[in-house]
mmCIF file with all atom_site columns, C-alpha atoms in Angstrom:
data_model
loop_
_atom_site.group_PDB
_atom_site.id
_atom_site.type_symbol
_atom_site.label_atom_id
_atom_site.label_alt_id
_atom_site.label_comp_id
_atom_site.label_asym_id
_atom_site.label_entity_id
_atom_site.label_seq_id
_atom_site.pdbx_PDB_ins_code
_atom_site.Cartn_x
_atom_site.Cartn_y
_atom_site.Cartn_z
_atom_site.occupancy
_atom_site.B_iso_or_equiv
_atom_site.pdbx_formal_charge
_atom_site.auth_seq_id
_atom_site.auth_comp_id
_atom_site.auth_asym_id
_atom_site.auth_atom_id
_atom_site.pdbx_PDB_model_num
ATOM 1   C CA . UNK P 1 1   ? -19.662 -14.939 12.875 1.00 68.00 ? 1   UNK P CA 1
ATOM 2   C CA . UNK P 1 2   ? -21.610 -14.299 16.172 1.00 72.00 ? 2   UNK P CA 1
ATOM 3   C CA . UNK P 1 3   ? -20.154 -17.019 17.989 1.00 70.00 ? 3   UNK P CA 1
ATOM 4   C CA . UNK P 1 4   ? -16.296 -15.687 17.022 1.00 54.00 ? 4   UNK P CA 1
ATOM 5   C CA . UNK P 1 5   ? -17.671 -12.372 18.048 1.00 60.00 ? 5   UNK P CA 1
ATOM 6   C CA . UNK P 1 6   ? -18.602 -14.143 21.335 1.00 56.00 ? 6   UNK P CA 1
ATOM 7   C CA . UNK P 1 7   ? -15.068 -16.287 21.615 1.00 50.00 ? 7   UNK P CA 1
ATOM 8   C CA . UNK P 1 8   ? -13.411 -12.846 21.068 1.00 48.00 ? 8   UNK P CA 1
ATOM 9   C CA . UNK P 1 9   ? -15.571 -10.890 23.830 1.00 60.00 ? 9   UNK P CA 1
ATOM 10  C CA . UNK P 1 10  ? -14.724 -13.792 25.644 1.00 58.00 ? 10  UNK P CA 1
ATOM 11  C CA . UNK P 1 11  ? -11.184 -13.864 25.142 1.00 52.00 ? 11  UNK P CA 1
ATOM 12  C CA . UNK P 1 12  ? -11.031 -9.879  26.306 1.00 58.00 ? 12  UNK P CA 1
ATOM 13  C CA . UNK P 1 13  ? -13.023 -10.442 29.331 1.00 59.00 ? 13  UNK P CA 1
ATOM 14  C CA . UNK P 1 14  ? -10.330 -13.279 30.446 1.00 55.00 ? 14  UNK P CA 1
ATOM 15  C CA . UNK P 1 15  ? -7.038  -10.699 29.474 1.00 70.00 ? 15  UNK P CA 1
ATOM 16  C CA . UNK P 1 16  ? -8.641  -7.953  31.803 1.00 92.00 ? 16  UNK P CA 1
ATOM 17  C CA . UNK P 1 17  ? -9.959  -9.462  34.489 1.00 95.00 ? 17  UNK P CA 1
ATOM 18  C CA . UNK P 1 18  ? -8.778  -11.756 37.562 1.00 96.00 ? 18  UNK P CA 1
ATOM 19  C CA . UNK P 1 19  ? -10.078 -14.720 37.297 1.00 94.00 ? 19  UNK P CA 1
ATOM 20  C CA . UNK P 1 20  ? -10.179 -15.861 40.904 1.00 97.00 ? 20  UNK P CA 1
ATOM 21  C CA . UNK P 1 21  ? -11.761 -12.428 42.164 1.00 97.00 ? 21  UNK P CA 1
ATOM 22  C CA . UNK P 1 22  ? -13.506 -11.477 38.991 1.00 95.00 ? 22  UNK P CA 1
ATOM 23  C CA . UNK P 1 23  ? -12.294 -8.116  38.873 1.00 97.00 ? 23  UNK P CA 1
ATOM 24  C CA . UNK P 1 24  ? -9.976  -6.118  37.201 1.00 97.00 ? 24  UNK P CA 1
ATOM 25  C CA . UNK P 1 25  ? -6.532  -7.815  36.862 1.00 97.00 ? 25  UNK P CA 1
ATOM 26  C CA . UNK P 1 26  ? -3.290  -5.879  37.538 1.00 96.00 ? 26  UNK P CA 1
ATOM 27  C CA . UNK P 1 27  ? -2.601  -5.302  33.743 1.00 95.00 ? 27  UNK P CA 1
ATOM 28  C CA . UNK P 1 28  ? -6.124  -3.764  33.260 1.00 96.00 ? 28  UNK P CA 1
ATOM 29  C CA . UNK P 1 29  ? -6.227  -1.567  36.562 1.00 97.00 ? 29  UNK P CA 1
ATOM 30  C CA . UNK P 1 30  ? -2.798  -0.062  35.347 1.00 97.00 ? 30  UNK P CA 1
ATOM 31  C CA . UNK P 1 31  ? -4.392  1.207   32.200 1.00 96.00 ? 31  UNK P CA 1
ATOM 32  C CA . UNK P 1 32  ? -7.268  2.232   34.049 1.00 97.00 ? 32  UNK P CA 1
ATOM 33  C CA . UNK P 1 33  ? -5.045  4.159   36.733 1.00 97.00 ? 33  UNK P CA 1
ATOM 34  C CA . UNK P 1 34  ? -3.383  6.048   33.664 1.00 97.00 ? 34  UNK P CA 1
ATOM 35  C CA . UNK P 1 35  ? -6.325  6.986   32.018 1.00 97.00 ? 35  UNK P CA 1
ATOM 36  C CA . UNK P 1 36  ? -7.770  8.578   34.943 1.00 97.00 ? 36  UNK P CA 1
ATOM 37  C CA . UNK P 1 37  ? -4.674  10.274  35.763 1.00 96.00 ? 37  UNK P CA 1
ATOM 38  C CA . UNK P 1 38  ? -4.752  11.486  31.734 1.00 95.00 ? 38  UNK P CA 1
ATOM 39  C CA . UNK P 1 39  ? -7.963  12.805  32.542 1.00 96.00 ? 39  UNK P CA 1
ATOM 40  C CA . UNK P 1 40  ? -6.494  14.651  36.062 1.00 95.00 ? 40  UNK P CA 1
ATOM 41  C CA . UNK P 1 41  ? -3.930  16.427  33.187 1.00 94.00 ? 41  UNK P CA 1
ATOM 42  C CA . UNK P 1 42  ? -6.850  17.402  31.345 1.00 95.00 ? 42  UNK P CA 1
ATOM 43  C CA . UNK P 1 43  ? -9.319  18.559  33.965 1.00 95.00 ? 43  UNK P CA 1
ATOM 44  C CA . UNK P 1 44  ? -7.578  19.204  36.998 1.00 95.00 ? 44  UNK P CA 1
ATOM 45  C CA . UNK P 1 45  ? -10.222 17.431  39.207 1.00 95.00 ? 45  UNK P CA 1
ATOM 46  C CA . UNK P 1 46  ? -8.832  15.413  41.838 1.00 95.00 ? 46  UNK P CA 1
ATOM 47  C CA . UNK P 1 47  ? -8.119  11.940  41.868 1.00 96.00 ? 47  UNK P CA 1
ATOM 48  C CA . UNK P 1 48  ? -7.238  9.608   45.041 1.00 97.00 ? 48  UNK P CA 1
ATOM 49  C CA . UNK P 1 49  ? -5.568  6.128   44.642 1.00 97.00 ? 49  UNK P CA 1
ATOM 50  C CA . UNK P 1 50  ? -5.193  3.498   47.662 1.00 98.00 ? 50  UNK P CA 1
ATOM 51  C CA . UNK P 1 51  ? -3.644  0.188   47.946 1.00 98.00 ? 51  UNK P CA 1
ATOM 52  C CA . UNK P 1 52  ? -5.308  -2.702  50.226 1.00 98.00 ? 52  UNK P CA 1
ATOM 53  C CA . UNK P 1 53  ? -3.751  -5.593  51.431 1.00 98.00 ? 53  UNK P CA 1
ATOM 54  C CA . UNK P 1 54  ? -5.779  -8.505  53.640 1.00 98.00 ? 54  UNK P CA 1
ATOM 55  C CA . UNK P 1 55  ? -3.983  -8.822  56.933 1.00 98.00 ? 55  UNK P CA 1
ATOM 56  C CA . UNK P 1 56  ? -2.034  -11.962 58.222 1.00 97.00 ? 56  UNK P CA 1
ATOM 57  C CA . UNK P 1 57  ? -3.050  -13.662 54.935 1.00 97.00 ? 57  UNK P CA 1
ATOM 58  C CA . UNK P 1 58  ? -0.260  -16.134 55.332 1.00 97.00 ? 58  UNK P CA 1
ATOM 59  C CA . UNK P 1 59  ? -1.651  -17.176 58.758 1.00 96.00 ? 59  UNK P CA 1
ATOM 60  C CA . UNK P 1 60  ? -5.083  -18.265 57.041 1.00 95.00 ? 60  UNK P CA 1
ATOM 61  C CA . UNK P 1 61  ? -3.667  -20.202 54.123 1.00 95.00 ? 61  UNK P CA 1
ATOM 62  C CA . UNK P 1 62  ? -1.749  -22.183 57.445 1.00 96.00 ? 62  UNK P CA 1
ATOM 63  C CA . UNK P 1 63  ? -3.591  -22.334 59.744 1.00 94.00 ? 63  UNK P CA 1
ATOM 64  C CA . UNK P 1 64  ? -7.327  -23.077 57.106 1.00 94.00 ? 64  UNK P CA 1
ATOM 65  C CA . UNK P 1 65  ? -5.563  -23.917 53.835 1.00 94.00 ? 65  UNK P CA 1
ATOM 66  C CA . UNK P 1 66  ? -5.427  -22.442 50.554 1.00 94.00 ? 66  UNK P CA 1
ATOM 67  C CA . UNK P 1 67  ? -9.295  -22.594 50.114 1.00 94.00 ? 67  UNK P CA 1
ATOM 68  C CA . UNK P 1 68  ? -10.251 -20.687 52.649 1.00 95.00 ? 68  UNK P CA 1
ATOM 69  C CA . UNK P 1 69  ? -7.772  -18.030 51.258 1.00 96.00 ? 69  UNK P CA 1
ATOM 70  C CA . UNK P 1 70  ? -9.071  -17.789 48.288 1.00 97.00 ? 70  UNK P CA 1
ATOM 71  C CA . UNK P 1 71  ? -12.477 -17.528 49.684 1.00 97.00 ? 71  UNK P CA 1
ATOM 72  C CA . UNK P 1 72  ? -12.005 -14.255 51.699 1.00 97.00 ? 72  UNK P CA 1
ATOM 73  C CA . UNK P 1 73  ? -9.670  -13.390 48.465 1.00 98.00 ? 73  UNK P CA 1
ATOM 74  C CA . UNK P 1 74  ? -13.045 -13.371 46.932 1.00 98.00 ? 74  UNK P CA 1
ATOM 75  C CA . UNK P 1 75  ? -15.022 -12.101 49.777 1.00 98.00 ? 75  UNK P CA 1
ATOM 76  C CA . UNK P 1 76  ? -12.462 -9.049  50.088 1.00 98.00 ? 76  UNK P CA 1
ATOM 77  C CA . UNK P 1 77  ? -13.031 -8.443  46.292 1.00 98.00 ? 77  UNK P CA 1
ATOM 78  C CA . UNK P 1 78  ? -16.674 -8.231  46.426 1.00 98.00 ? 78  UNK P CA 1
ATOM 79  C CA . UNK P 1 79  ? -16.978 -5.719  49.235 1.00 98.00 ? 79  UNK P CA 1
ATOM 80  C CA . UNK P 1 80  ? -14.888 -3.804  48.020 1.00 97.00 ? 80  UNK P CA 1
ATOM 81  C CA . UNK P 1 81  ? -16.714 -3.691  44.592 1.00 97.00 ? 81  UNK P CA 1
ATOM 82  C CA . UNK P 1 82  ? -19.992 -3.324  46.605 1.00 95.00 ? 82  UNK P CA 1
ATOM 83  C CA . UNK P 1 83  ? -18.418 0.192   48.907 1.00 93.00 ? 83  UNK P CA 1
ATOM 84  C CA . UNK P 1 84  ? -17.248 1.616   45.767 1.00 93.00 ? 84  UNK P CA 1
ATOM 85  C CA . UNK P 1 85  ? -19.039 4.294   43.854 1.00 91.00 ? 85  UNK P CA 1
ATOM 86  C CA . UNK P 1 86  ? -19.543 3.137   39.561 1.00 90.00 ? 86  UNK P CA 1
ATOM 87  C CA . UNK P 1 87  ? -17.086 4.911   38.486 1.00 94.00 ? 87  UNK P CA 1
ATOM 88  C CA . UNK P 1 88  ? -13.891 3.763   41.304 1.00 97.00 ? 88  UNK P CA 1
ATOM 89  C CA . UNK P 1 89  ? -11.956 0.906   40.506 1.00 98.00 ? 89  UNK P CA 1
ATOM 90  C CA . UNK P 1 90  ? -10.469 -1.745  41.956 1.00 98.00 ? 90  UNK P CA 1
ATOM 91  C CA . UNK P 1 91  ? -8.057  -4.421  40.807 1.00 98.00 ? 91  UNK P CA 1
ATOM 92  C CA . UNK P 1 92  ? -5.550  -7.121  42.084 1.00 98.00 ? 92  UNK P CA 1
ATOM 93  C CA . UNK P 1 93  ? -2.709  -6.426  42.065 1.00 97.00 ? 93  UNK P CA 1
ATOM 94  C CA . UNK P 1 94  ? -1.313  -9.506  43.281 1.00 95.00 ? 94  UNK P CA 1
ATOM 95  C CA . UNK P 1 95  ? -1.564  -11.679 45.759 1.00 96.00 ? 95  UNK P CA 1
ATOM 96  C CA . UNK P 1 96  ? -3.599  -10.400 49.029 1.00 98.00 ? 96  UNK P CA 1
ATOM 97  C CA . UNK P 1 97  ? -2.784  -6.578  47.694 1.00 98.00 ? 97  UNK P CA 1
ATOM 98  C CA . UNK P 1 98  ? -5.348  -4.933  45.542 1.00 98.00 ? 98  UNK P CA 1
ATOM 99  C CA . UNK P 1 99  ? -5.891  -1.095  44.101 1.00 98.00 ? 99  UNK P CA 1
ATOM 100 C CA . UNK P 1 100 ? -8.527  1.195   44.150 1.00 98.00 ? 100 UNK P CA 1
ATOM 101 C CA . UNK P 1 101 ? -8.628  4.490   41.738 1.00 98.00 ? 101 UNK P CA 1
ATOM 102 C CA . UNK P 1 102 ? -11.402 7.479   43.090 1.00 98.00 ? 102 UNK P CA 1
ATOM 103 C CA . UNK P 1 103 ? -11.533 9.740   40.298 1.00 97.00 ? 103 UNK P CA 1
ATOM 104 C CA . UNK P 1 104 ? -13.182 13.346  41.161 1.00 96.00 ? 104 UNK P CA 1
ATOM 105 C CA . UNK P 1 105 ? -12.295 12.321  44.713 1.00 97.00 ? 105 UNK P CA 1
ATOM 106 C CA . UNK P 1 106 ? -9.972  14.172  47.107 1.00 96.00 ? 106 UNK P CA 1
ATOM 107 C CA . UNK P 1 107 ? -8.001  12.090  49.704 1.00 97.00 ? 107 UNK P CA 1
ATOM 108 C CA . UNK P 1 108 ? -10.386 13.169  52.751 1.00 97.00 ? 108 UNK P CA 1
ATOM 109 C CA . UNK P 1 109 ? -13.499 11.810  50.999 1.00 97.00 ? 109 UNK P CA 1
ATOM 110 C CA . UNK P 1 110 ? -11.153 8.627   49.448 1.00 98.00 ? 110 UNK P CA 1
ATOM 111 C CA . UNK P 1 111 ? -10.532 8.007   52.505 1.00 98.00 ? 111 UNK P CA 1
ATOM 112 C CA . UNK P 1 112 ? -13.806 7.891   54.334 1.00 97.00 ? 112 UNK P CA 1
ATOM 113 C CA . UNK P 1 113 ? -14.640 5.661   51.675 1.00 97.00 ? 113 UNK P CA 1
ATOM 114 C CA . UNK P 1 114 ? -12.181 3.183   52.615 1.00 98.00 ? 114 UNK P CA 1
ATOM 115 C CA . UNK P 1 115 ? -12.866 3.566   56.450 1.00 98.00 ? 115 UNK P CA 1
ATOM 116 C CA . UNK P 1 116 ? -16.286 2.407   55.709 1.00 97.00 ? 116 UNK P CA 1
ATOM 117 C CA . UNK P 1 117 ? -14.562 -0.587  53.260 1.00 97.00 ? 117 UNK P CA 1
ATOM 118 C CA . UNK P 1 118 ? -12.816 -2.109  56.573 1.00 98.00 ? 118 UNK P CA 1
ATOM 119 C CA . UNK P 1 119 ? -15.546 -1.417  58.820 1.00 98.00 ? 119 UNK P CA 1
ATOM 120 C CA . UNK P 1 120 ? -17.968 -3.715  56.317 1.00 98.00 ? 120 UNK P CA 1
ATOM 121 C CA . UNK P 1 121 ? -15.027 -6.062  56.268 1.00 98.00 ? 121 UNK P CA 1
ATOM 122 C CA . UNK P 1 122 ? -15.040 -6.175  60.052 1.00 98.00 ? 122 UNK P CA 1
ATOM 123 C CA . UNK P 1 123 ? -18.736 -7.426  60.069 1.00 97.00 ? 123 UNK P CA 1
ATOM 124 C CA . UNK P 1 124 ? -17.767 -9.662  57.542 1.00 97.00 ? 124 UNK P CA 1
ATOM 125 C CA . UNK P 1 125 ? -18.011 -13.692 58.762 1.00 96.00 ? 125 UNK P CA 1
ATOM 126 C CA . UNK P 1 126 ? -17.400 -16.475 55.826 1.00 95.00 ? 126 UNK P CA 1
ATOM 127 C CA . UNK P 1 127 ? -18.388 -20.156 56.780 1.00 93.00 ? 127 UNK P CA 1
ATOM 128 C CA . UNK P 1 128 ? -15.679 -22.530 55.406 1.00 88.00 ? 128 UNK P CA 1
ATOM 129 C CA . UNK P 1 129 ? -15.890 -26.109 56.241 1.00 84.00 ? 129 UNK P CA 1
ATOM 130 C CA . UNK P 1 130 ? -17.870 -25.489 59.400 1.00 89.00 ? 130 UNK P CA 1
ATOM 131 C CA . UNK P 1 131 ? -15.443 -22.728 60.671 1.00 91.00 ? 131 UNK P CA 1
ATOM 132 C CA . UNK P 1 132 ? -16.691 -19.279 60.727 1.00 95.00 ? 132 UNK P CA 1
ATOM 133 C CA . UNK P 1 133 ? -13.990 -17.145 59.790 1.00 96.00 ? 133 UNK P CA 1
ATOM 134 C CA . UNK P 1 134 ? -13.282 -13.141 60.110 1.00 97.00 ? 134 UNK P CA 1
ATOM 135 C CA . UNK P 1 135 ? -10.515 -10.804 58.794 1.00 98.00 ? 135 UNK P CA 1
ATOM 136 C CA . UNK P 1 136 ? -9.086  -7.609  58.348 1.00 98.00 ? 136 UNK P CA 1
ATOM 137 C CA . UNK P 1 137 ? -7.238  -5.154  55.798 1.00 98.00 ? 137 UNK P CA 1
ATOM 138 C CA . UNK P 1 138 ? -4.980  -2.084  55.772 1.00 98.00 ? 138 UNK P CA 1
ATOM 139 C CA . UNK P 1 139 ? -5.103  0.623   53.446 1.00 98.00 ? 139 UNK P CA 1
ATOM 140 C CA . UNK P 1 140 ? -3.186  3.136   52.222 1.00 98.00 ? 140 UNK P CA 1
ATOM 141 C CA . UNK P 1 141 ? -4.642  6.257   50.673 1.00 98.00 ? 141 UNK P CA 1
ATOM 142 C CA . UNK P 1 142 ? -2.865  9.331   48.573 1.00 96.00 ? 142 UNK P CA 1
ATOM 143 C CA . UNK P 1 143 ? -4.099  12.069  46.269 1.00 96.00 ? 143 UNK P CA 1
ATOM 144 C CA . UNK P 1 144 ? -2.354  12.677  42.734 1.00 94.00 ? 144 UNK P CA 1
ATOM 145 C CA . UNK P 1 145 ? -1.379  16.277  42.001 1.00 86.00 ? 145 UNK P CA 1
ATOM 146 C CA . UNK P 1 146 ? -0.619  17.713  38.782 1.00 85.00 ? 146 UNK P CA 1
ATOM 147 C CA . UNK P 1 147 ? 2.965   17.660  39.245 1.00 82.00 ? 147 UNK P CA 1
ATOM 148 C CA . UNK P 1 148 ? 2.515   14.000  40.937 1.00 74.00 ? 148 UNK P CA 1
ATOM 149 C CA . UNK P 1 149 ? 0.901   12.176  38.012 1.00 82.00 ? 149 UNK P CA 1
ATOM 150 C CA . UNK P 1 150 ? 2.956   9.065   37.474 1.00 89.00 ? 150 UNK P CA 1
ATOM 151 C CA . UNK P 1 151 ? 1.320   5.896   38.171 1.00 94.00 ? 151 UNK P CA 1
ATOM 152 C CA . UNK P 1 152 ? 4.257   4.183   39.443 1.00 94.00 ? 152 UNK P CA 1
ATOM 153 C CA . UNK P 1 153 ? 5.284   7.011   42.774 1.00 92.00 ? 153 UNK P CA 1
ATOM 154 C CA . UNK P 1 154 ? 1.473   7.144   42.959 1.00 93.00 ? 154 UNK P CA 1
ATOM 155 C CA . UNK P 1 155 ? 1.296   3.420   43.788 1.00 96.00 ? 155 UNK P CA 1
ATOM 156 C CA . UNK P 1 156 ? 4.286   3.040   45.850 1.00 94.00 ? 156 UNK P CA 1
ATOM 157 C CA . UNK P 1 157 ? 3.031   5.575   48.012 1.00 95.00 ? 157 UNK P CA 1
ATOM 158 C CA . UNK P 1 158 ? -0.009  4.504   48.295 1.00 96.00 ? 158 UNK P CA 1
ATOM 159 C CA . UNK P 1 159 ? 1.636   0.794   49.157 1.00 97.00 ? 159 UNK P CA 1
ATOM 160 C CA . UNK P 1 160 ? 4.358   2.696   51.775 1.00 96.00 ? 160 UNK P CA 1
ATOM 161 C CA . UNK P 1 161 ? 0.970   4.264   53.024 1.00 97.00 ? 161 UNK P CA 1
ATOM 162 C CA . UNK P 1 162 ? -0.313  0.506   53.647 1.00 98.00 ? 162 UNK P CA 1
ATOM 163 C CA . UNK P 1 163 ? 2.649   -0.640  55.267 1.00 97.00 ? 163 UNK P CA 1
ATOM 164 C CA . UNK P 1 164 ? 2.590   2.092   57.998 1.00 97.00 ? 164 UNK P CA 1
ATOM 165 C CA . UNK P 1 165 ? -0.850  0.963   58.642 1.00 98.00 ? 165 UNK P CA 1
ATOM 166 C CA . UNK P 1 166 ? 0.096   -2.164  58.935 1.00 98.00 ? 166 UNK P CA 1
ATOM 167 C CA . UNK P 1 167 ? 2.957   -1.436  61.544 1.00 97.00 ? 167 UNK P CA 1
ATOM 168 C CA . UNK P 1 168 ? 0.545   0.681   63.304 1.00 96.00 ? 168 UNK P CA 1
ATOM 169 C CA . UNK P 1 169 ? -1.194  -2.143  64.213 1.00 96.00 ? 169 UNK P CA 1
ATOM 170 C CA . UNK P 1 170 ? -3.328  -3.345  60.851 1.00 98.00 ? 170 UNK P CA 1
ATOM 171 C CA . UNK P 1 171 ? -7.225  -2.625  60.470 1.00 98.00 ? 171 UNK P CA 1
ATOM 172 C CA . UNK P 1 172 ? -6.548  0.957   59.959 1.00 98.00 ? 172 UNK P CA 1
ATOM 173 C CA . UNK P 1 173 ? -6.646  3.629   56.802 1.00 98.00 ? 173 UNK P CA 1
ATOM 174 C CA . UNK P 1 174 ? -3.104  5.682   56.408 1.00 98.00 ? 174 UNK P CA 1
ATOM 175 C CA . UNK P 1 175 ? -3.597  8.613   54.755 1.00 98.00 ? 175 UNK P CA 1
ATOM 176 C CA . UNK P 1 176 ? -1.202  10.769  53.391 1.00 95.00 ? 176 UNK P CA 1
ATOM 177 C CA . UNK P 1 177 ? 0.130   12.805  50.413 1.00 86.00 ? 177 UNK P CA 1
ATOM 178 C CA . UNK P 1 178 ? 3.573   13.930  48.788 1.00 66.00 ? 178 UNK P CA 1
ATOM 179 C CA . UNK P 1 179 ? 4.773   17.484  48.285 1.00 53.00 ? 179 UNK P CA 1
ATOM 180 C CA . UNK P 1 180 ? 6.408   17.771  44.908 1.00 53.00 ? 180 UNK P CA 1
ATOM 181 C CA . UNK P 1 181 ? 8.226   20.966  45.473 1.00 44.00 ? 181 UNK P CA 1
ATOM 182 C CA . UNK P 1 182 ? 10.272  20.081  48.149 1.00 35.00 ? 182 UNK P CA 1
ATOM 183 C CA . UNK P 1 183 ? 10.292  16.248  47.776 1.00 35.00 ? 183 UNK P CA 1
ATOM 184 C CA . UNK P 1 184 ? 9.315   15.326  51.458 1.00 44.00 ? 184 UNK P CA 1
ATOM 185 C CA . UNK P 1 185 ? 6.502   13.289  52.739 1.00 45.00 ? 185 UNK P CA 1
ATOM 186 C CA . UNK P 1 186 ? 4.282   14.990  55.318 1.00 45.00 ? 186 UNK P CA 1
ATOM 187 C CA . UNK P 1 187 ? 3.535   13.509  58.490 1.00 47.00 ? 187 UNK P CA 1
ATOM 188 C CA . UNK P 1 188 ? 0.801   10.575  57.703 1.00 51.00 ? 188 UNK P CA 1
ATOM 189 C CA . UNK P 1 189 ? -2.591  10.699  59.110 1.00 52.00 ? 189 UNK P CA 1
ATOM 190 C CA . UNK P 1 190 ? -3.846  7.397   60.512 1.00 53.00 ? 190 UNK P CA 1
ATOM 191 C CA . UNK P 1 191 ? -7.394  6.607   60.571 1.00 51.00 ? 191 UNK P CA 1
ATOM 192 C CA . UNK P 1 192 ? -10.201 4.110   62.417 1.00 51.00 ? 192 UNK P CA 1
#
């Protein structure tokens, strides 16, 4: 019996969780996501959601191959676990992108919190193969609102958010939120 018990724990661990990064998978941040935005329903306290994506990724699986790829996949994954407070989450969502969920967090402090994410990826260096390699992220940042609690517009703004930063010239939080009532986007706020 303890060793099924084990096999099952086992089993779960693999459903939820990324196996090259080791963190939350996409199917297992989404149900986190919505359970914290449950909770916003229920309490009212903010919550902030971003979406990071590792810049020029296709450039370093060319130029270094696929290993070193996965390498600062993993790299990327583990600072951002080690910037986050206990209770934030991250996940992958695929590829080079990946979420991050800051319950009780309103977007000014959500995004500080990312600022400080890219500047510890800045003054990140991984060795591969003899080749000492740096890179960078964008991120996009927005705050969920009790008449914005969705998952789905939450991400995509979040991930529109990420894009501007990335046309702005990459390495850089975009902050910015969405007005409900009148269904326009303020003006984003572009950070670092």
């Amino acid at each position: 019996i303890r060793e099924f018990d084990f096999a099952v724990r086992e089993l779960q661990q693999l459903a939820l969780t990324d196996e090259l990064t080791q963190i939350a998978n996409r199917r297992f941040f989404d149900q986190q996501l919505k359970t914290e935005l449950q909770k916003l329903r229920r309490t009212h306290l903010p919550l902030s959601v971003a979406v990071a994506d590792i810049d020029r990724f296709k450039a370093i699986n060319d130029i270094h191959g696929h290993e070193a790829g996965d390498e600062i996949l993993k790299e990327f994954a583990h600072l951002m676990v080690s910037q986050l407070r206990a209770g934030d989450i991250v996940g992958r969502m695929g590829g080079e992108e990946f979420g991050l969920v800051f319950p009780n967090t309103e977007l000014a402090m959500a995004s500080r919190v990312c600022e400080r994410l890219l500047e510890t990826v800045r003054a990140c260096k991984i060795s591969i193969g003899g080749i000492e390699l740096q890179f960078t992220a964008s991120v996009g940042v927005t705050q969920a609102d009790l008449q914005n609690t969705r998952p789905e517009p939450l991400i995509a703004r979040a991930d529109q958010l990420m894009y501007e930063a990335k046309a702005g010239g990459r390495d850089c939080v975009v902050a910015g939120e969405f007005d409900p009532v009148t269904n326009k986007e303020p003006a984003s706020t572009s950070l670092g």
